Coordinates of C-alpha atoms and ligand atoms in Angstrom, one line a residue:
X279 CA 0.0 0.0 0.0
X280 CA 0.8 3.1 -0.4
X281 CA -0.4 5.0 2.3
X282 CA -3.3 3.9 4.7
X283 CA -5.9 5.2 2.4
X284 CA -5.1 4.4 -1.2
X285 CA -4.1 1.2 -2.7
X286 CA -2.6 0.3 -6.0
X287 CA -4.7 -1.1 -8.7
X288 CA -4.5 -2.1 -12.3
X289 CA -6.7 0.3 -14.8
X290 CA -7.5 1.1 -18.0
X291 CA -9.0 4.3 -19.7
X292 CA -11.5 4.2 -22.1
X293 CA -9.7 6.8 -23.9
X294 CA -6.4 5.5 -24.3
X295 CA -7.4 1.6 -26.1
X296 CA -4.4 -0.7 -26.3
X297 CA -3.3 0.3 -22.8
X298 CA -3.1 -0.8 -18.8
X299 CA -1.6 1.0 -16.2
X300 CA -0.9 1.0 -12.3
X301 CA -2.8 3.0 -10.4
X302 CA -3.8 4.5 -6.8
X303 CA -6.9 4.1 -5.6
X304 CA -8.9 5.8 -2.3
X305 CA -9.8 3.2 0.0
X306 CA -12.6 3.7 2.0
X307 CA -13.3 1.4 5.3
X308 CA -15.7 -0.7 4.9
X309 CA -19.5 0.8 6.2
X310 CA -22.5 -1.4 7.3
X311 CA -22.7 -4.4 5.7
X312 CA -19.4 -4.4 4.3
X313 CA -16.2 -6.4 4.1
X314 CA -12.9 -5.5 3.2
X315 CA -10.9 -8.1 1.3
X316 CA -6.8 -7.9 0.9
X317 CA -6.6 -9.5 -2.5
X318 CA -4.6 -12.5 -2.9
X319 CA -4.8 -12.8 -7.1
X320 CA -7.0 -11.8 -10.1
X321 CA -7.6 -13.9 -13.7
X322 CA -7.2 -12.0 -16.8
X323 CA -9.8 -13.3 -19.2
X324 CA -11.0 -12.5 -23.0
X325 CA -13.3 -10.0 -21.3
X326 CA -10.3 -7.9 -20.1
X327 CA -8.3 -8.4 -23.3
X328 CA -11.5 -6.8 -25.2
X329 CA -12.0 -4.1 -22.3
X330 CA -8.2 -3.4 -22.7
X331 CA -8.7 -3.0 -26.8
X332 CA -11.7 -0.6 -26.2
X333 CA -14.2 -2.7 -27.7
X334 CA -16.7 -2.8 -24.1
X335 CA -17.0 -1.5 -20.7
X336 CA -17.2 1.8 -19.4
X337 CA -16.0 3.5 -16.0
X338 CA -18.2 4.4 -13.1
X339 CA -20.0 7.7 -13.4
X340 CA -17.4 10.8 -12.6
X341 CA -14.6 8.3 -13.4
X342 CA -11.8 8.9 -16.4
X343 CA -10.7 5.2 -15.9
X344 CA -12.1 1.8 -14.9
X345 CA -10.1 -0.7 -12.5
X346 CA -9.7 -4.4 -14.4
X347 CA -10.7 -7.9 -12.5
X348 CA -13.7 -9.5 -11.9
X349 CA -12.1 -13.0 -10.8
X350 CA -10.8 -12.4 -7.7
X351 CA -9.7 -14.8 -4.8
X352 CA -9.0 -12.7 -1.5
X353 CA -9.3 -12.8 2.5
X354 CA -11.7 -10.7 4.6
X355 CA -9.2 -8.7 6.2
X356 CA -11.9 -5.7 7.9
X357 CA -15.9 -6.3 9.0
X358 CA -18.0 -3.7 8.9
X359 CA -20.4 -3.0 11.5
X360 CA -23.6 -5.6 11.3
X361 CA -21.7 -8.2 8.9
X362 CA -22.8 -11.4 9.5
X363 CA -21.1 -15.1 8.5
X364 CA -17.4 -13.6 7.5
X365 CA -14.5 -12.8 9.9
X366 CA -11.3 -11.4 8.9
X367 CA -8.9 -14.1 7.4
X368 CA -12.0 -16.1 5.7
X369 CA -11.0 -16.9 1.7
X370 CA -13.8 -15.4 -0.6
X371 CA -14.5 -14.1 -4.0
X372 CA -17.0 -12.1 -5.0
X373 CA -20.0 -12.2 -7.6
X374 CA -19.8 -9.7 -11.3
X375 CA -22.9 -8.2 -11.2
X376 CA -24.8 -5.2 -9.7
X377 CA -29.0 -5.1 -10.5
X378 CA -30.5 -2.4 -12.2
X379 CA -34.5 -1.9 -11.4
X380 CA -35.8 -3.8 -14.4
X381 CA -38.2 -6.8 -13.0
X382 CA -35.7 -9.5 -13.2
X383 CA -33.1 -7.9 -11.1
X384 CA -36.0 -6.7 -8.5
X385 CA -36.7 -10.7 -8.6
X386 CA -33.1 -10.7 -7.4
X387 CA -31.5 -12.3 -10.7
X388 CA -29.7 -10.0 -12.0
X389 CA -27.8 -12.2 -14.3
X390 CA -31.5 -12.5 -16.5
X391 CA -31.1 -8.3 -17.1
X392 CA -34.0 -6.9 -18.8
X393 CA -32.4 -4.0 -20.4
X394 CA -28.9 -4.7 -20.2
X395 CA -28.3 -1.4 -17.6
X396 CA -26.7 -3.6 -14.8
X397 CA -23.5 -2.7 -14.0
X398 CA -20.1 -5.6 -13.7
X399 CA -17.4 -4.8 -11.7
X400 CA -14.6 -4.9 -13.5
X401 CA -16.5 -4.4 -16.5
X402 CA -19.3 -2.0 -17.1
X403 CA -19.8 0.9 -14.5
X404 CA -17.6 0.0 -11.3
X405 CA -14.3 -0.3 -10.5
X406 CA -13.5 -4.2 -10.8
X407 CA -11.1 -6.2 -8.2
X408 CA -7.3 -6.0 -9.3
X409 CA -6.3 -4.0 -6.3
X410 CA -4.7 -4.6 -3.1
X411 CA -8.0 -4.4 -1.4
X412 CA -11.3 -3.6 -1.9
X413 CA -14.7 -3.3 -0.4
X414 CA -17.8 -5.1 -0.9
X415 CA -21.2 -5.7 0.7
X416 CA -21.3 -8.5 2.2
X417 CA -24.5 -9.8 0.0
X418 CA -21.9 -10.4 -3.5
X419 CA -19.2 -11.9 -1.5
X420 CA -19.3 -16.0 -1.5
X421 CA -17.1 -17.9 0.9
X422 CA -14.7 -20.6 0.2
X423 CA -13.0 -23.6 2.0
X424 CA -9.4 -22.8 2.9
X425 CA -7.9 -25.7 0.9
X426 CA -9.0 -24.6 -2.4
X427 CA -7.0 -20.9 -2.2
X428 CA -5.0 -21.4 -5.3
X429 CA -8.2 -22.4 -7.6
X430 CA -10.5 -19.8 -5.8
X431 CA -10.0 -17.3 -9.1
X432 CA -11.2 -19.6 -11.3
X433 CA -15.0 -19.9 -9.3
X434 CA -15.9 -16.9 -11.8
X435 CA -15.3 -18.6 -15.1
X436 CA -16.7 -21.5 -13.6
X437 CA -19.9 -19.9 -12.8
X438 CA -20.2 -19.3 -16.3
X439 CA -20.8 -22.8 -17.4
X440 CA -22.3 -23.8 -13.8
X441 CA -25.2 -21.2 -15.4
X442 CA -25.1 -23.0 -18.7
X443 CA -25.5 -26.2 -17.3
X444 CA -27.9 -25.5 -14.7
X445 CA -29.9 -23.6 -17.9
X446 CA -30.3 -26.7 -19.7
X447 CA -31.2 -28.9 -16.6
X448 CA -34.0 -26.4 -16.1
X449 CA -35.3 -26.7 -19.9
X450 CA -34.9 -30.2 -20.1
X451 CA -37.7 -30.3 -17.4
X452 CA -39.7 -30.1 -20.2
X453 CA -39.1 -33.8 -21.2
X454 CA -40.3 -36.6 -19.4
X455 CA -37.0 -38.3 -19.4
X456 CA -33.5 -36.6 -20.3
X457 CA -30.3 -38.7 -19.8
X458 CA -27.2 -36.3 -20.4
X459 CA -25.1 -38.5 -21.9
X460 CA -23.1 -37.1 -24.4
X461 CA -21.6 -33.5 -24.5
X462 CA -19.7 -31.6 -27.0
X463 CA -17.6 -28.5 -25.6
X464 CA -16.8 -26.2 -28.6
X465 CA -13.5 -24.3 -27.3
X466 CA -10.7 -25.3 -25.5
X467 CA -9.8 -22.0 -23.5
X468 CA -10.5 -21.7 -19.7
X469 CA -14.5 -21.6 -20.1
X470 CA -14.3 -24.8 -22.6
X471 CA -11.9 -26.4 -20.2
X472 CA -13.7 -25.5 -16.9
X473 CA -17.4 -26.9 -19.3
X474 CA -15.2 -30.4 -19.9
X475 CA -14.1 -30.5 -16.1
X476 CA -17.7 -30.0 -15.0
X477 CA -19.3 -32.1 -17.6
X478 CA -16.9 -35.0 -16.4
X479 CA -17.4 -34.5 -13.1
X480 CA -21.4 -35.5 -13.9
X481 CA -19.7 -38.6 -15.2
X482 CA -20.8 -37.2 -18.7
X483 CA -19.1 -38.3 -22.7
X484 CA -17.6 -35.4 -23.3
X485 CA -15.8 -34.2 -26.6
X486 CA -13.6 -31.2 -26.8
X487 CA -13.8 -29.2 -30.2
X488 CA -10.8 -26.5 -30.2
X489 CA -8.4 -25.5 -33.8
X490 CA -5.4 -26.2 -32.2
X491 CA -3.5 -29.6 -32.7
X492 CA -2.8 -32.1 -29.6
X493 CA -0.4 -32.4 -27.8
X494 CA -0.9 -28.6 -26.1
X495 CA -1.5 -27.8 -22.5
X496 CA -5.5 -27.9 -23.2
X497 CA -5.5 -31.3 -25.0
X498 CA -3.6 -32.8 -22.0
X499 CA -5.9 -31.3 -19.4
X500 CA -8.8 -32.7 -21.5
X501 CA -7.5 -36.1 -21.4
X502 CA -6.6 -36.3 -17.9
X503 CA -10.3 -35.9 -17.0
X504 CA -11.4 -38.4 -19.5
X505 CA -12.9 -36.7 -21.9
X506 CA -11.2 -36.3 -25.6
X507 CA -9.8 -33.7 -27.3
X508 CA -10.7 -33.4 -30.9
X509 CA -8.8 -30.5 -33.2
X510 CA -10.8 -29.5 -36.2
X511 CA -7.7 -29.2 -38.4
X512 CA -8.2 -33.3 -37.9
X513 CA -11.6 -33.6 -37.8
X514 CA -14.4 -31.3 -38.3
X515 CA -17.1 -30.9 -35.8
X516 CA -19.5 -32.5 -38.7
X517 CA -17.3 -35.5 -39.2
X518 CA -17.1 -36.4 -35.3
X519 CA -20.9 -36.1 -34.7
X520 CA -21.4 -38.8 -37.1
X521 CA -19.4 -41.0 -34.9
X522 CA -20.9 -40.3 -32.1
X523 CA -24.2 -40.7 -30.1
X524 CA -26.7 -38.5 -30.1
X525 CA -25.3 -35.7 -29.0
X526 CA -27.4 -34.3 -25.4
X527 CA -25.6 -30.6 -25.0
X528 CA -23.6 -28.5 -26.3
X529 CA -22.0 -25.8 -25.1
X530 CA -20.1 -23.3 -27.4
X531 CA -17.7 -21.3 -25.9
X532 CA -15.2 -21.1 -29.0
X533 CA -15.1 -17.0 -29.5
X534 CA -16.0 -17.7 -32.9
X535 CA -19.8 -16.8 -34.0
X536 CA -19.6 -19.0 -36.9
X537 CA -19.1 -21.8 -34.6
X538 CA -22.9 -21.6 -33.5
X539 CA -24.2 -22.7 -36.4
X540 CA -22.2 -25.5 -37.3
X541 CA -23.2 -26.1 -33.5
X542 CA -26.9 -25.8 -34.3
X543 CA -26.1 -28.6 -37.6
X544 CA -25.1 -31.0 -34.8
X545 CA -27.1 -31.1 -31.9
X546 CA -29.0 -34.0 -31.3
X547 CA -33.1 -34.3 -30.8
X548 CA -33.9 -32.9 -27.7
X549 CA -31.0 -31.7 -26.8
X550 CA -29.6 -28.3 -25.9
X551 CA -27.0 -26.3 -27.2
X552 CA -26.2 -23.2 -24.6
X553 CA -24.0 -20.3 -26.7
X554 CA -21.7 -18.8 -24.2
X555 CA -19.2 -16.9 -26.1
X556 CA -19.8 -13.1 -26.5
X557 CA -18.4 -12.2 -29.8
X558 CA -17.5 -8.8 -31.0
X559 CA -17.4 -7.4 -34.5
X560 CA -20.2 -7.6 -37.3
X561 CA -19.4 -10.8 -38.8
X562 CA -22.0 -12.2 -41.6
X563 CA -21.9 -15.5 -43.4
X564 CA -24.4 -17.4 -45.2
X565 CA -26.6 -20.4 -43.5
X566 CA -28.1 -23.5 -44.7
X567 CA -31.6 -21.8 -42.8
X568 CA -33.8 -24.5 -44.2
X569 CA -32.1 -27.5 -43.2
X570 CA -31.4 -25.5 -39.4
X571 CA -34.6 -24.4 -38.9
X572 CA -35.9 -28.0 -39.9
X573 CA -34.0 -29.7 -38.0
X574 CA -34.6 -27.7 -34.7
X575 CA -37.9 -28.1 -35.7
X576 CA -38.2 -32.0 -36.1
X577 CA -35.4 -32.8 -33.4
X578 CA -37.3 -30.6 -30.5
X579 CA -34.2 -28.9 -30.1
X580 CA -33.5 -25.6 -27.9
X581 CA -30.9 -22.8 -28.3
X582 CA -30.4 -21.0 -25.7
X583 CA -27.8 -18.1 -25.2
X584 CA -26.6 -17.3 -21.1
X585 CA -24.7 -14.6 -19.5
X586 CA -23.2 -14.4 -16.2
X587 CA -24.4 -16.1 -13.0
X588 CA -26.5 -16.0 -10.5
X589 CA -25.9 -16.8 -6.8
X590 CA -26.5 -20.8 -7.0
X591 CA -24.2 -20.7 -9.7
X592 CA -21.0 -19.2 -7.7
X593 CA -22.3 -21.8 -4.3
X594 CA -22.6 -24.7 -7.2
X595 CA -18.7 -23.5 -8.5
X596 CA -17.2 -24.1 -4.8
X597 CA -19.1 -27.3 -4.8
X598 CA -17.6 -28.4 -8.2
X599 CA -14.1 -27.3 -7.5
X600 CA -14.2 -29.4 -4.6
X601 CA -15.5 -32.3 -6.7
X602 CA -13.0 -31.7 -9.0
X603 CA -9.7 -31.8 -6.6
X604 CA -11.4 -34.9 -4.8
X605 CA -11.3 -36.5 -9.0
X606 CA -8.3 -34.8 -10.3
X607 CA -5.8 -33.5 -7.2
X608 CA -3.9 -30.2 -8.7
X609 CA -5.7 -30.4 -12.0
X610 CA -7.7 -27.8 -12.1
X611 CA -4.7 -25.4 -10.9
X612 CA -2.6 -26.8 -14.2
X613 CA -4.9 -24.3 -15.8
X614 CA -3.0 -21.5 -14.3
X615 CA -0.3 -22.0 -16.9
X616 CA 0.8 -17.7 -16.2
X617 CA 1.7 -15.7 -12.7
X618 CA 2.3 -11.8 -12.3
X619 CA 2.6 -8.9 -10.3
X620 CA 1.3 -6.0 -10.7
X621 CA 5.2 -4.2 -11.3
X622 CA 5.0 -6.6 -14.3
X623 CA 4.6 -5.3 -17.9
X624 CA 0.6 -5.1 -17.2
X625 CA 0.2 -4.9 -21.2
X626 CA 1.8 -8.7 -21.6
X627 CA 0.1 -10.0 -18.5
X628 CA -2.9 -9.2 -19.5
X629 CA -2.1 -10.3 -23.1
X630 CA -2.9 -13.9 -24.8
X631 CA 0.0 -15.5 -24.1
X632 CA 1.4 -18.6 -26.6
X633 CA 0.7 -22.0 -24.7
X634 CA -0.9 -20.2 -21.6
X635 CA -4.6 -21.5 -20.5
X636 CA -4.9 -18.6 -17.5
X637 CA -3.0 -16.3 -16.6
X638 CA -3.4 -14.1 -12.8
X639 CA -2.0 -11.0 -11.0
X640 CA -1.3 -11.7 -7.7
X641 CA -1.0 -9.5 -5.1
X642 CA 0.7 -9.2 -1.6
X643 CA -2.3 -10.8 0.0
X644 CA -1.8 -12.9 2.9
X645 CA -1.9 -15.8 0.5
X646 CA 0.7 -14.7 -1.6
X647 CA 2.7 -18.2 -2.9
Ligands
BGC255 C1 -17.8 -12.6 -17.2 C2 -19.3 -12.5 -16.9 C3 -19.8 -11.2 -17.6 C4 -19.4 -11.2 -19.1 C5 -20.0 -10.1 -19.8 C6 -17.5 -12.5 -18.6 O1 -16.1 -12.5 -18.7 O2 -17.4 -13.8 -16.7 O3 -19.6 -12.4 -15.6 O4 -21.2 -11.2 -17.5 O5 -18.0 -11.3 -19.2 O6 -19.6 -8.8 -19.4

């Protein structure tokens, strides 16, 4: 720190695209209600790499920049007055988004947005969680078991496919009887990876659709979980669905729009296919719409697209990360291929980094390793 009031924090402003700096930050204590968390370490995802190129996001009102981070692991290090269930030195990380008052997010899911004015820290109108501390009320804040420190930052991407999941269990209630067999994750970066992982852990047949050619760090994480890697310079997503079952879910998380339709040419009847990646840019292509349509017709099949998480979903991630070191000891912390500080060149930390699956800024926390 500093000095006793301000903190250092990584930002970006919206004015200056292609750039992330250090910065200092006023500290308040924490009010009612609130906790103050020393921050241990913070993932960089796509969604930073696009806020960093100026394609999203925006500051809080009055501010010129916006601080980066919304996967955060950290310790309570203050209470404030009437916080109940945390004490200083718990591990916890904290939910993305802030309601709006459109009906959804008075129904207290604010991940279902009516008109898209929510705010995300980190993201879209409040400062985000790559600083040496912050505050938060004590509401977004979700505890976690000790033992699972070094995973704790990836409980936010995790959430992500927790929702997906959870968002097709919930529309398959519409069938009488749905056996989730067989899976197909298009995408092998941290949200595929973290789909497989959870998918597996449901004792699921999972296949993982990514470009780039086995062996690579994602391939081998695939495999250790027992599901299989399949690289579409091999074998196009067409070709394996022939060989395989009828496929039950998918869930796309490639970063590539074209993606969903070959997606939507795959799925099997009744099945679900959950689009999770949020792609920039204006891209148009051509569609076979007939044969789609028909087939989403005739097969009963559902598209469904799903943003952010609610509260089960983060509770559901601790639950899984658990499952997953009790199935795969150390495997989900392979994914954390990338380790920085915030003195570090912030521009390559943040970057895409060759052979890296996650990369994280950590901070002097308590839990610094
Ligand atoms: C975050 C979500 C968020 C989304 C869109 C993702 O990186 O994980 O919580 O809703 O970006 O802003």
């Amino acid at each position: 720190m500093t000095s006793r009031h301000s903190v250092r924090a990584v930002a970006i402003s919206p004015n200056r695209p292609g750039e992330v700096h250090l910065t200092t930050l006023d500290h308040p204590e924490p009010g009612p209600g609130e906790v103050e968390i020393t921050v241990i370490r913070v993932g960089v995802c796509g969604t930073d790499r696009e806020l960093i190129r100026g394609e999203i996001g925006h500051p809080p009102a009055g501010s010129s920049e916006l601080i980066l981070g919304h996967e955060v692991a950290g310790r309570v290090s203050k209470v404030g007055a009437r916080v109940a269930g945390f004490k200083v030195g718990d591990l916890v990380t904290v939910m993305v988004r802030r309601p709006d008052d459109c009906p959804a997010c008075v129904a207290g899911q604010p991940d279902m947005c009516l008109d898209r004015n929510y705010t995300e820290r980190g993201i879209a109108g409040a400062h985000g969680f790559m600083a040496e501390k912050i505050v938060e009320h004590q509401q977004w804040v979700i505890a976690v078991p000790d033992y699972l420190e070094s995973v704790a930052t990836l409980i936010e991407p995790l959430t992500v496919v927790e929702k997906a999941v959870r968002q097709a269990e919930l529309i398959q209630r519409r069938l009488n009887y749905w056996n989730l067999r067989t899976a197909l994750v298009v995408g092998a970066g941290p949200i595929g990876l973290l789909g497989t992982l959870l998918l597996r852990s449901k004792g699921v047949d999972v296949h993982t659709v990514a470009r780039t050619r086995s062996p690579n760090p994602a391939s081998e994480l695939v495999a250790s979980c027992g599901a299989t890697y399949v690289s579409t310079n091999e074998q196009s997503i067409a070709e394996l669905a022939a060989m395989l079952p009828n496929i039950d879910l998918i869930l796309e998380c490639s970063g590539a729009s074209s993606v969903v339709f070959e997606s939507m040419g795959v799925l099997g009847n009744n099945g679900v296919l959950v689009l999770l990646s949020l792609t920039g840019g204006h891209s148009t292509m051509e569609v076979p719409a007939a044969e789609i349509n028909r087939s989403l017709v005739a097969g009963n099949k559902v598209v469904v697209g799903s943003v952010n998480a609610g509260r089960e979903d983060f509770t559901n991630a601790v639950d899984s990360l658990e499952r997953f070191e009790e199935l795969w000891p150390g495997l989900a912390a392979s994914m954390i291929t990338h380790r920085f500080s915030p003195n570090d060149d912030l521009f390559a930390a943040t970057g895409d980094l060759p052979g890296g699956i996650k990369s994280v800024i950590e901070f002097e926390g308590p839990g610094r390793s």
